[in-house]
Coordinates of N, CA and C in Angstrom, one line a residue:
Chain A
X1 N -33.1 0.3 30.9 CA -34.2 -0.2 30.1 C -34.5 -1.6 30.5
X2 N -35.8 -2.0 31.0 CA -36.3 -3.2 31.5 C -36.9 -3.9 30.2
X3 N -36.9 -3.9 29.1 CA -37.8 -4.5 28.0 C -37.1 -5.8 27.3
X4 N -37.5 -6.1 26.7 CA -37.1 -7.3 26.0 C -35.3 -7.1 25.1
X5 N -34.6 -7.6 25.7 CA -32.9 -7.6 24.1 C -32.8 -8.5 24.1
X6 N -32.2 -8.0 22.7 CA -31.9 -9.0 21.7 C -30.6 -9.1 20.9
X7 N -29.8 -10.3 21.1 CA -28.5 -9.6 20.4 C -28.0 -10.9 19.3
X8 N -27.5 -11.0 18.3 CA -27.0 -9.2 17.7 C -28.4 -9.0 16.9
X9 N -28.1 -7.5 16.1 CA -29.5 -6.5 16.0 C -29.1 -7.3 14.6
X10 N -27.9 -7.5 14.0 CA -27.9 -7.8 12.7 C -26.8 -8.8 12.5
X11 N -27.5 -9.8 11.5 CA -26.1 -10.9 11.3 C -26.1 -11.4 10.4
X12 N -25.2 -11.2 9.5 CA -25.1 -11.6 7.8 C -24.2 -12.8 7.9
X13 N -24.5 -13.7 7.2 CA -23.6 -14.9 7.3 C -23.6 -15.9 5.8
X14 N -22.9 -16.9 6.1 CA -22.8 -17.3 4.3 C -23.7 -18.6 4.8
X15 N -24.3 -19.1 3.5 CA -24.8 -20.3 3.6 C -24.1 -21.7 4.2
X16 N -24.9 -22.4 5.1 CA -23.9 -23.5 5.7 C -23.7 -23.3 6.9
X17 N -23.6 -22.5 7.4 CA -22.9 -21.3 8.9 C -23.9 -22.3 9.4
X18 N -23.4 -21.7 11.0 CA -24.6 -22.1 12.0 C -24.2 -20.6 12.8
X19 N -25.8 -20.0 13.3 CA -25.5 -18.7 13.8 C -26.5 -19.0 15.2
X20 N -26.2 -18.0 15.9 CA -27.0 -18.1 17.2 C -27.3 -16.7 18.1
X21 N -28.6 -16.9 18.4 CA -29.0 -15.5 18.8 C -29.8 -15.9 20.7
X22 N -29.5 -14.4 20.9 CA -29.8 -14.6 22.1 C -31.0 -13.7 22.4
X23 N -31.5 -13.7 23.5 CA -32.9 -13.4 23.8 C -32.9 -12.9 25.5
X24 N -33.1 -11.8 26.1 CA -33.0 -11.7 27.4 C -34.6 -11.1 27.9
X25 N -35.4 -11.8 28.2 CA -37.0 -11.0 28.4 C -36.8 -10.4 29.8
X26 N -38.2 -9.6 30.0 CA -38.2 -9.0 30.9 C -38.2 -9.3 31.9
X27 N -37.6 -9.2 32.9 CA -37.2 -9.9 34.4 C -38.1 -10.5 34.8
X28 N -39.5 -10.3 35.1 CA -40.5 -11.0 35.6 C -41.7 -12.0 34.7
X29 N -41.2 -11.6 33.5 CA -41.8 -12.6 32.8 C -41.8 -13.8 32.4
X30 N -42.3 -15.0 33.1 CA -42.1 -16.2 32.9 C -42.2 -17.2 31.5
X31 N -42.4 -16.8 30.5 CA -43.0 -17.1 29.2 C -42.6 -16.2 28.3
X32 N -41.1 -16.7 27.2 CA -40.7 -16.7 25.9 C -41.0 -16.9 25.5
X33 N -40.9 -16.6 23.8 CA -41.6 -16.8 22.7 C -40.3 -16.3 21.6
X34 N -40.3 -17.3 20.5 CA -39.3 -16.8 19.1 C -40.7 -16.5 18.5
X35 N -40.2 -15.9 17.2 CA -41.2 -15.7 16.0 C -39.9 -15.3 14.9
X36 N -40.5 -15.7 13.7 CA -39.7 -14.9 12.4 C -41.0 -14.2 11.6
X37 N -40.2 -13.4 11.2 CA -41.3 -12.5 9.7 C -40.4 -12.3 9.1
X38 N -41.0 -12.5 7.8 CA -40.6 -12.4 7.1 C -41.5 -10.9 6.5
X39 N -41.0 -10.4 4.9 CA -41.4 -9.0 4.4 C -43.0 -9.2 4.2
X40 N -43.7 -8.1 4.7 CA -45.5 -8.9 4.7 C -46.1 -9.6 4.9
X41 N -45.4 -10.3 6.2 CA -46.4 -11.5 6.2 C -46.4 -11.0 7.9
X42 N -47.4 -11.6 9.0 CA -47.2 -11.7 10.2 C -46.2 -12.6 11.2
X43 N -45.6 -12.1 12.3 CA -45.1 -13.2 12.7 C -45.3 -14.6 12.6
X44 N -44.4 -15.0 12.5 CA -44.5 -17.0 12.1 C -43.9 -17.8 13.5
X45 N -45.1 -18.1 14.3 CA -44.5 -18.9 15.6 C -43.9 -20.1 15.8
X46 N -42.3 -19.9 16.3 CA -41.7 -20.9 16.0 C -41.7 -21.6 17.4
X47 N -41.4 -21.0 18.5 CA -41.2 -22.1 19.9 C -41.7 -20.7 21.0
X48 N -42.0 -22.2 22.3 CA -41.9 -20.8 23.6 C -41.5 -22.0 24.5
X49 N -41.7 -21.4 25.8 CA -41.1 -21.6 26.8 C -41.8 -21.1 28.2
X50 N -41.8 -21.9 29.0 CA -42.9 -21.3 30.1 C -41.3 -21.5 31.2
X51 N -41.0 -20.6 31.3 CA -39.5 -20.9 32.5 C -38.7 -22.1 31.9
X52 N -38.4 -23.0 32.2 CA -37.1 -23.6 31.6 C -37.6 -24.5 30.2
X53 N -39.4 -24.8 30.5 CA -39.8 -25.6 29.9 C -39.8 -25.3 28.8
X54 N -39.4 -25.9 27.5 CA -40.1 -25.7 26.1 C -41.2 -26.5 25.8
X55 N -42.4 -25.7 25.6 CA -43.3 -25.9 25.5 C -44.5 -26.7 24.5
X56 N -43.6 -25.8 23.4 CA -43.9 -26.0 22.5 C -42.9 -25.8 21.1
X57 N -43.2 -26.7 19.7 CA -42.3 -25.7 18.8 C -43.1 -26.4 17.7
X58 N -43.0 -25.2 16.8 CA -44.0 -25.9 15.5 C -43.5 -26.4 14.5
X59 N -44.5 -27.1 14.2 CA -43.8 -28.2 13.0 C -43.8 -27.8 12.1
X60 N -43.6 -26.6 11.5 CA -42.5 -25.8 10.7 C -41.5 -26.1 10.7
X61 N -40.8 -26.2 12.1 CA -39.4 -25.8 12.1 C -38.7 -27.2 11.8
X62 N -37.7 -27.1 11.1 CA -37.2 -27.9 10.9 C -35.9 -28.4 12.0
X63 N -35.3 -29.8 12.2 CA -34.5 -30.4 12.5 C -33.3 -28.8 12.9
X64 N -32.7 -28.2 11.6 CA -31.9 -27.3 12.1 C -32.0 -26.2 13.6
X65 N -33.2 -25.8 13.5 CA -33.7 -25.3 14.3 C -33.5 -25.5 16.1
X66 N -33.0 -24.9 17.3 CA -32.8 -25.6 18.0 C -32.8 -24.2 18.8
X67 N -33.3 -24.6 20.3 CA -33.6 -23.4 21.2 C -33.6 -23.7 22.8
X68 N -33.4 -23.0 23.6 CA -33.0 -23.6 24.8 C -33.2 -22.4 25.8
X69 N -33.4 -22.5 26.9 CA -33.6 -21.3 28.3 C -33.1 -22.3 29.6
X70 N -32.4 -22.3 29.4 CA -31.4 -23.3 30.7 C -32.0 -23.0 32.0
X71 N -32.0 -21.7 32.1 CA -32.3 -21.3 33.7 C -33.6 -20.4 34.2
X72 N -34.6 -20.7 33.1 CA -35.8 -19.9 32.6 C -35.4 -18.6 32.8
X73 N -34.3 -18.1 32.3 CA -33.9 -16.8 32.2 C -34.0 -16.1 30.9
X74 N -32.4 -15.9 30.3 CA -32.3 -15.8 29.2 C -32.4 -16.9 28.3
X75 N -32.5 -16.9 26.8 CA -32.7 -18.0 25.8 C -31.9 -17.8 24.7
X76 N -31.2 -18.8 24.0 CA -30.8 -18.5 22.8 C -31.6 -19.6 21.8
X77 N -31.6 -19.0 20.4 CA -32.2 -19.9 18.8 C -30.6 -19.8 18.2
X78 N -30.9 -21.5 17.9 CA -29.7 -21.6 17.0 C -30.3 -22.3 15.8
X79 N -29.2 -21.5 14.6 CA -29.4 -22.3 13.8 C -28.8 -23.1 12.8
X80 N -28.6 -23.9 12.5 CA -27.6 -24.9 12.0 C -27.5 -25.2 10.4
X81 N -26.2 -25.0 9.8 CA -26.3 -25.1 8.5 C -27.3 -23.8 7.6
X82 N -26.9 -23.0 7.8 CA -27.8 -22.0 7.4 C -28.2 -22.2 5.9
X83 N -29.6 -21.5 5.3 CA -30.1 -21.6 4.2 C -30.7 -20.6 3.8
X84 N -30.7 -19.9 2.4 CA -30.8 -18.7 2.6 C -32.3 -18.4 2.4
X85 N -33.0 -19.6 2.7 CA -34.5 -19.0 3.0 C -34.6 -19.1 4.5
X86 N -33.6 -19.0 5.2 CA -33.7 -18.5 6.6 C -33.3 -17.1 6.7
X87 N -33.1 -16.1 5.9 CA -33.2 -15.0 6.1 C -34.4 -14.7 6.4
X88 N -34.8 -13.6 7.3 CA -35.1 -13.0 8.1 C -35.7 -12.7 9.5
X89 N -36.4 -11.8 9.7 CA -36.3 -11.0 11.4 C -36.8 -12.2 12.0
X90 N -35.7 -12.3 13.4 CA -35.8 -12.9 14.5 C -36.4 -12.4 15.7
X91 N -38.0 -12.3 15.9 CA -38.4 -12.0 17.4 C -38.1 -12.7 18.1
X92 N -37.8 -12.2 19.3 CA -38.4 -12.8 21.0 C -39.0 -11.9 21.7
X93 N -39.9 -12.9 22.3 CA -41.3 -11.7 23.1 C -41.1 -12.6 24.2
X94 N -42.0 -11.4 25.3 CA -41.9 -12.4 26.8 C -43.6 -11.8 27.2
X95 N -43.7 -12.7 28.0 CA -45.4 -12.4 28.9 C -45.2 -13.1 30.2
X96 N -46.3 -12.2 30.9 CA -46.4 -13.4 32.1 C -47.5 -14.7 31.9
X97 N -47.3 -15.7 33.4 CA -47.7 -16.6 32.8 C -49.4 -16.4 32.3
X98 N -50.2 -15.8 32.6 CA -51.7 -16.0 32.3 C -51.6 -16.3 30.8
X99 N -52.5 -16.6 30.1 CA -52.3 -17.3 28.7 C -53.0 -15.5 27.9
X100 N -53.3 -15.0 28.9 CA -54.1 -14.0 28.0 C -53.5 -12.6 27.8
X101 N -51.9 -12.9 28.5 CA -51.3 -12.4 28.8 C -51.0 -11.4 27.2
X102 N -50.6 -10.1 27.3 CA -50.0 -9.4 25.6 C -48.6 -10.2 25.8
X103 N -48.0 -10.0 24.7 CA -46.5 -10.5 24.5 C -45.8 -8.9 24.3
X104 N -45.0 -8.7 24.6 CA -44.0 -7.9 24.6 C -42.8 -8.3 23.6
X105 N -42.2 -6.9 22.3 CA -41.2 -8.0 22.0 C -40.2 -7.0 22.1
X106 N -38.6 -7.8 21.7 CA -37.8 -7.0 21.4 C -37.1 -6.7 19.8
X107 N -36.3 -5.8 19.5 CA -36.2 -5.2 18.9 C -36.0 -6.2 17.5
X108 N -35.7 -7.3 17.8 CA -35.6 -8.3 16.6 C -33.8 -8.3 16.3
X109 N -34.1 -9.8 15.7 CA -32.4 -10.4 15.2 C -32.5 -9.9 13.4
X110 N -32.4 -9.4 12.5 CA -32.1 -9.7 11.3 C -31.6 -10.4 10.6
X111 N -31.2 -11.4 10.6 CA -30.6 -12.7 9.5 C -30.5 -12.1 7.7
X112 N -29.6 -12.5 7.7 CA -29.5 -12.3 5.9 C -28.5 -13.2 5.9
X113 N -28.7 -14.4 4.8 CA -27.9 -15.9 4.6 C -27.5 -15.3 3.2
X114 N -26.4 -15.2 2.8 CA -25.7 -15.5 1.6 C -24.8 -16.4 0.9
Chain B
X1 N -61.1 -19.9 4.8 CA -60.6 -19.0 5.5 C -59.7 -18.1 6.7
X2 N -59.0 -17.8 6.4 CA -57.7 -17.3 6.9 C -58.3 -17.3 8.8
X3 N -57.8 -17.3 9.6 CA -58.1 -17.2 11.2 C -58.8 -16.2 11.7
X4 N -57.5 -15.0 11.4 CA -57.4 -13.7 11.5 C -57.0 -13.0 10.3
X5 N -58.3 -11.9 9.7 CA -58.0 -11.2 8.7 C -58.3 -9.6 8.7
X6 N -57.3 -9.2 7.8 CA -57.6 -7.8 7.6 C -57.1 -7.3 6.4
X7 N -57.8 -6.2 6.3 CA -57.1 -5.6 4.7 C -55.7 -5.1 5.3
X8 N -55.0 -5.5 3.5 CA -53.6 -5.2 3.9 C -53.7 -3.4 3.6
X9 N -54.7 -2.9 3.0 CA -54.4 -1.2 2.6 C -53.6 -1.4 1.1
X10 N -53.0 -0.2 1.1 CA -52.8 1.1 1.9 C -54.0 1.9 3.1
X11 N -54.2 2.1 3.8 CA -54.7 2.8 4.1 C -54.6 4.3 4.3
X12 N -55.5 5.4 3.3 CA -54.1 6.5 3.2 C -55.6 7.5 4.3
X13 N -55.4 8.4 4.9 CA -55.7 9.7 5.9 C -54.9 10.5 6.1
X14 N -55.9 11.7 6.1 CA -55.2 13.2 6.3 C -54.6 13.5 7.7
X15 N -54.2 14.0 7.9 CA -53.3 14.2 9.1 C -54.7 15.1 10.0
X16 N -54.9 15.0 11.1 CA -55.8 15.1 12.3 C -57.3 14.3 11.9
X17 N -57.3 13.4 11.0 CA -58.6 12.5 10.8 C -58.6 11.4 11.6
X18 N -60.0 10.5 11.8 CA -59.7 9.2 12.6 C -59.3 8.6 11.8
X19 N -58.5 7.5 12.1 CA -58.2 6.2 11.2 C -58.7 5.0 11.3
X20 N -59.2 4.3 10.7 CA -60.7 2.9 11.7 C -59.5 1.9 10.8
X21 N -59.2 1.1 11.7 CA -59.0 -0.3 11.1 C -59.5 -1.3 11.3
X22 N -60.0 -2.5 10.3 CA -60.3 -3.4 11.4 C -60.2 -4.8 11.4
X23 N -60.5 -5.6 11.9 CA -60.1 -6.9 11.9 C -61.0 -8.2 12.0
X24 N -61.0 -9.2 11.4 CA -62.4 -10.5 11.7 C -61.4 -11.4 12.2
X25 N -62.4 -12.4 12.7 CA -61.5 -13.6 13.3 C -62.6 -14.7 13.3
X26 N -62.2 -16.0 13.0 CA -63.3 -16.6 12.7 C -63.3 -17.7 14.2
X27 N -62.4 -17.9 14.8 CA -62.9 -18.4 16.1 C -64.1 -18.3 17.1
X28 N -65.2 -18.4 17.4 CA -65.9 -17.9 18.2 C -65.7 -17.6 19.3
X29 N -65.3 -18.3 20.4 CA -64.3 -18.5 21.4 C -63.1 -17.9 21.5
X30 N -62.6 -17.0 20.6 CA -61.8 -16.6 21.0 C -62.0 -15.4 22.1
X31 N -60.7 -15.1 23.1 CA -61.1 -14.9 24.3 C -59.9 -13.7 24.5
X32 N -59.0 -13.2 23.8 CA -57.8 -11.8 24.0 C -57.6 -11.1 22.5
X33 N -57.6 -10.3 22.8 CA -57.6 -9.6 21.2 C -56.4 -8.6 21.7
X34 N -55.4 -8.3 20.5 CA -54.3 -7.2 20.3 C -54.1 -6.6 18.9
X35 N -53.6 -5.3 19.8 CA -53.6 -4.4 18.4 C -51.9 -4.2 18.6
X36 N -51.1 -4.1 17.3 CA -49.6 -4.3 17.7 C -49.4 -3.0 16.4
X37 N -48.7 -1.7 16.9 CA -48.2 -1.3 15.7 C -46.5 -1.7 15.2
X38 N -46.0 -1.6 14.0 CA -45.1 -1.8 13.5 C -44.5 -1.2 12.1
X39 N -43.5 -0.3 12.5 CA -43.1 0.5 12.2 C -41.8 -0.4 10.9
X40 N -41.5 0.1 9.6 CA -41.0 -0.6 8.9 C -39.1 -1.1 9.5
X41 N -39.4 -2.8 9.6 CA -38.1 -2.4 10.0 C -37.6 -2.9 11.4
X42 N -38.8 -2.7 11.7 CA -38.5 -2.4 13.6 C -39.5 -3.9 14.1
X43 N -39.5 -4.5 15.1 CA -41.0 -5.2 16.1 C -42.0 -4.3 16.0
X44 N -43.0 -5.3 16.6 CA -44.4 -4.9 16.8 C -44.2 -4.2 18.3
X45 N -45.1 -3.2 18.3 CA -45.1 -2.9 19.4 C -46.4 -2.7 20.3
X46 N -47.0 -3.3 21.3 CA -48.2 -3.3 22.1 C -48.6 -2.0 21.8
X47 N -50.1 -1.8 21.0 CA -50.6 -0.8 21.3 C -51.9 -0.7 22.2
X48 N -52.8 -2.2 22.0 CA -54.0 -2.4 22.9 C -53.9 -3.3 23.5
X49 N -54.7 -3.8 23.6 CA -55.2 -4.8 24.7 C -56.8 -4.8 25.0
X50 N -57.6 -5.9 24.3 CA -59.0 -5.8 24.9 C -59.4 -7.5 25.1
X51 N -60.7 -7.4 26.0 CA -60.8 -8.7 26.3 C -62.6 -9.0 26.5
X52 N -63.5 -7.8 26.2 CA -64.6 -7.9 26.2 C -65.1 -6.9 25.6
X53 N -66.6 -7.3 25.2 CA -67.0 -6.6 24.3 C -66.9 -4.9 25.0
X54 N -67.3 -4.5 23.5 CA -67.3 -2.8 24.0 C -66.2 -2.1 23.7
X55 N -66.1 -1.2 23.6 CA -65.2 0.2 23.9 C -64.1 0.0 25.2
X56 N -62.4 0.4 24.5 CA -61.6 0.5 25.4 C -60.6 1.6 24.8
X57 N -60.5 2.7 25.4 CA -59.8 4.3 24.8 C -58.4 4.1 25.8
X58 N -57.4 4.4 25.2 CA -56.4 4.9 26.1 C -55.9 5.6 24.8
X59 N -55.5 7.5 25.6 CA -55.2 8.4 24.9 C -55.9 8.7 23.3
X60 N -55.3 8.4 22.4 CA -56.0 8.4 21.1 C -56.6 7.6 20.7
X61 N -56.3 6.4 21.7 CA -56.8 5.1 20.9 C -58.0 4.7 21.4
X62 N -58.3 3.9 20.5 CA -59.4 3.0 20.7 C -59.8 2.3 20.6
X63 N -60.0 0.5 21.0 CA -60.3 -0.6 20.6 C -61.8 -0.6 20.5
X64 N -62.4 -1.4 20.0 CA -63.4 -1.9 20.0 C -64.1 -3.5 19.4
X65 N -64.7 -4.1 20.4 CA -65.1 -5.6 20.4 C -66.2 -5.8 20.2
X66 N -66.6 -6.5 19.3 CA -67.7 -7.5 19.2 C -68.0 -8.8 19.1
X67 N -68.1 -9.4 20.2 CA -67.2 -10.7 19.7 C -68.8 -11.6 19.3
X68 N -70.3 -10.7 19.3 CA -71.3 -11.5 18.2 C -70.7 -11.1 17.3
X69 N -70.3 -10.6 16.6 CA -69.8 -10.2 15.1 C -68.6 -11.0 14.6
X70 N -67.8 -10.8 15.8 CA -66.5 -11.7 15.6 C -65.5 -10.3 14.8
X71 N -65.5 -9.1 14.9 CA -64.6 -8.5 14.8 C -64.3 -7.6 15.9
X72 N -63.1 -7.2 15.8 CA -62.2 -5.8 16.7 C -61.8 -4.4 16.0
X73 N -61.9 -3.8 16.4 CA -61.1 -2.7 15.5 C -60.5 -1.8 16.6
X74 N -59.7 -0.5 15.8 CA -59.0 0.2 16.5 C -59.1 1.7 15.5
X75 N -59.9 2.3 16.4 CA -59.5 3.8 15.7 C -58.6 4.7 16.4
X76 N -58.3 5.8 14.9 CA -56.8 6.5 16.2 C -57.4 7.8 15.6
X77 N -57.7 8.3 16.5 CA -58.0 9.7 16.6 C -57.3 10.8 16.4
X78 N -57.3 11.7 15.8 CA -56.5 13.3 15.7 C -54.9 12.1 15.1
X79 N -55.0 11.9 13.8 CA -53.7 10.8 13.0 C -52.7 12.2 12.7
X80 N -51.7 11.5 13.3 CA -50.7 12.3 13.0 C -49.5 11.2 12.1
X81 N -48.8 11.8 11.3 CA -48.0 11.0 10.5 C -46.9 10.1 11.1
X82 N -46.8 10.5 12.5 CA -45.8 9.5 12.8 C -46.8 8.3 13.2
X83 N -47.9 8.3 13.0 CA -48.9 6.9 13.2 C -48.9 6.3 11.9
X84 N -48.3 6.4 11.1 CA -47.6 5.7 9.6 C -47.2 4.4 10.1
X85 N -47.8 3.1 9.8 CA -46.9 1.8 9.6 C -48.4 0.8 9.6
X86 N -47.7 0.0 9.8 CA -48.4 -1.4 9.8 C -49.3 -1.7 11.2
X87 N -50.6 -1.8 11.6 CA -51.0 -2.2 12.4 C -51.6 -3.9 12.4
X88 N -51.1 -4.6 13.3 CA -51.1 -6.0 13.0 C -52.3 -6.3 14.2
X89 N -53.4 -7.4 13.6 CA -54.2 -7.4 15.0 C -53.7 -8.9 15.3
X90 N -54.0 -9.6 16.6 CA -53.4 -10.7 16.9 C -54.6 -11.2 17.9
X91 N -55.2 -12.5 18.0 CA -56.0 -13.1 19.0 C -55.3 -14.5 19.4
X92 N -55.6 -14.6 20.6 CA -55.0 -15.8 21.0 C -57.0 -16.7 20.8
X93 N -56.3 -17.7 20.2 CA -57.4 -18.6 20.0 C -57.5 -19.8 20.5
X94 N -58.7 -19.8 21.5 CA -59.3 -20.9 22.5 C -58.9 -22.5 22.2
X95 N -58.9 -22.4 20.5 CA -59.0 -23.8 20.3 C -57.8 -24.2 19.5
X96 N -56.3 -23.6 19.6 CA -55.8 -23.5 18.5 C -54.6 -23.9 20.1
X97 N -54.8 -24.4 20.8 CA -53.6 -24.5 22.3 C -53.6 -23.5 22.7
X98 N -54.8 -22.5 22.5 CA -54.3 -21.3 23.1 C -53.1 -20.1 22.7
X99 N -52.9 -20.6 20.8 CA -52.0 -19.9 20.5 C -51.8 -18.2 20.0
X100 N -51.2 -17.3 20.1 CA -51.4 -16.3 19.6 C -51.8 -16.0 17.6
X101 N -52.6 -16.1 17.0 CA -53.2 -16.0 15.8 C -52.7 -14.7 15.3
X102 N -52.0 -14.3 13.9 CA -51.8 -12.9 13.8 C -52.4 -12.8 12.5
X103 N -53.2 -11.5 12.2 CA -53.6 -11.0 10.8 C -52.1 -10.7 10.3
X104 N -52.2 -10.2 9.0 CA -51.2 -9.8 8.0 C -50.9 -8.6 8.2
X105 N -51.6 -7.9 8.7 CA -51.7 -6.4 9.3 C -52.1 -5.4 8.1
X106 N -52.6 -4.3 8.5 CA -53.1 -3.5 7.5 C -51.9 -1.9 7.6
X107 N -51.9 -1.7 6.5 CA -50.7 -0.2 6.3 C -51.3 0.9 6.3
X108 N -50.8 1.7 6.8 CA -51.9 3.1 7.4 C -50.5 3.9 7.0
X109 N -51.1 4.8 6.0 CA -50.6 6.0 5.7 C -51.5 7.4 6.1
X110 N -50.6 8.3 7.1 CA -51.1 9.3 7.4 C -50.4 10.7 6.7
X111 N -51.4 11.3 5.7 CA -50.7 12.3 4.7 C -50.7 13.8 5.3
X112 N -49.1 14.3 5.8 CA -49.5 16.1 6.9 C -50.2 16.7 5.4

């Protein structure tokens, strides 16, 4: 399977935690992306990455929030002090570089903060 | 006004009917349009891809652009129930850094 993983599929944790998820895109795609959704809403863009670079990250995200692709390979989102309106789904999508590129994603992190 | 909009539905169809969804976007300029379905539960998953006006079919599907109008849509031909979920449309917008834009998506129920 060449597509986007994502690990772990599910991670329940208590408030306060700091949890961390990882992200492996498709071998030739140079350009990551996180997103969360939440229930009914569309993805919510939180950071990307063009190969090692982080590119971008939106001022949404708060201080806890923290993300990294060391070797523009794989990528992990961490998150620190958990809260339990940080429950829910964690995307990562990959594209190549053109900007017009589709995003591809994978199967998603689940978060649930108790 | 929202970026990218669409009705959230239900949208309910009989099983072998078309299903037309569709989408506005208020960008002018905008310049990549996507159709993502999503299944409860699961990611989005690439269904289209269009980038100019007009008609673009692969297998049942079908995009369609107008970018004087400023909307896209997507019909799905001969609906069969496992085409049940959420279709989300998404534009990357010219003036926004070039970011991906996503409607709320609309719910398509297909009834055998």
């Amino acid at each position: 399977d060449t597509g986007v993983s994502q690990d772990p599929r599910h991670k329940i944790t208590k408030r306060g935690q700091n949890v961390t998820f990882r992200c492996d895109p498709i071998s030739e795609h140079n350009r990551l992306y996180w997103y969360r959704q939440t229930l009914g809403q569309g993805p919510e863009f939180l950071t990307y990455f063009q190969n090692e670079a982080q590119l971008e990250k939106s001022r949404l995200l708060s201080d806890r929030f923290s993300a990294e692709r060391p070797k523009g390979s794989f990528s992990t989102l961490e998150i620190q002090r958990t809260e339990q309106g940080d429950s829910a789904m964690y995307l990562c999508a990959s594209s190549l570089s053109p900007e017009n590129s589709p995003l591809h994603f994978g199967n998603g992190t689940r978060l649930t903060v108790t | 006004q929202k970026e990218v909009e669409q009705n959230s539905g239900p949208l309910s169809v009989p099983e072998g009917a078309i299903a037309s969804l569709n989408c506005t976007y208020s960008d002018r300029v905008s310049q990549s349009f996507f159709w993502y379905r999503q299944y409860s539960g699961k990611s989005p998953e690439l269904i289209m891809s269009i980038y100019s006006n007009g008609d673009k079919e692969d297998g049942r599907f079908t995009a369609q652009l107008n970018k004087a109008s400023q909307y896209v849509s997507l019909l799905i031909r001969d609906s069969q129930p496992s085409d049940s979920a959420t279709y989300l449309c998404a534009v990357i917008n010219a003036g926004n850094n070039r970011k991906l834009i996503w409607g709320l998506g609309t719910s398509l129920a297909v009834n055998p």
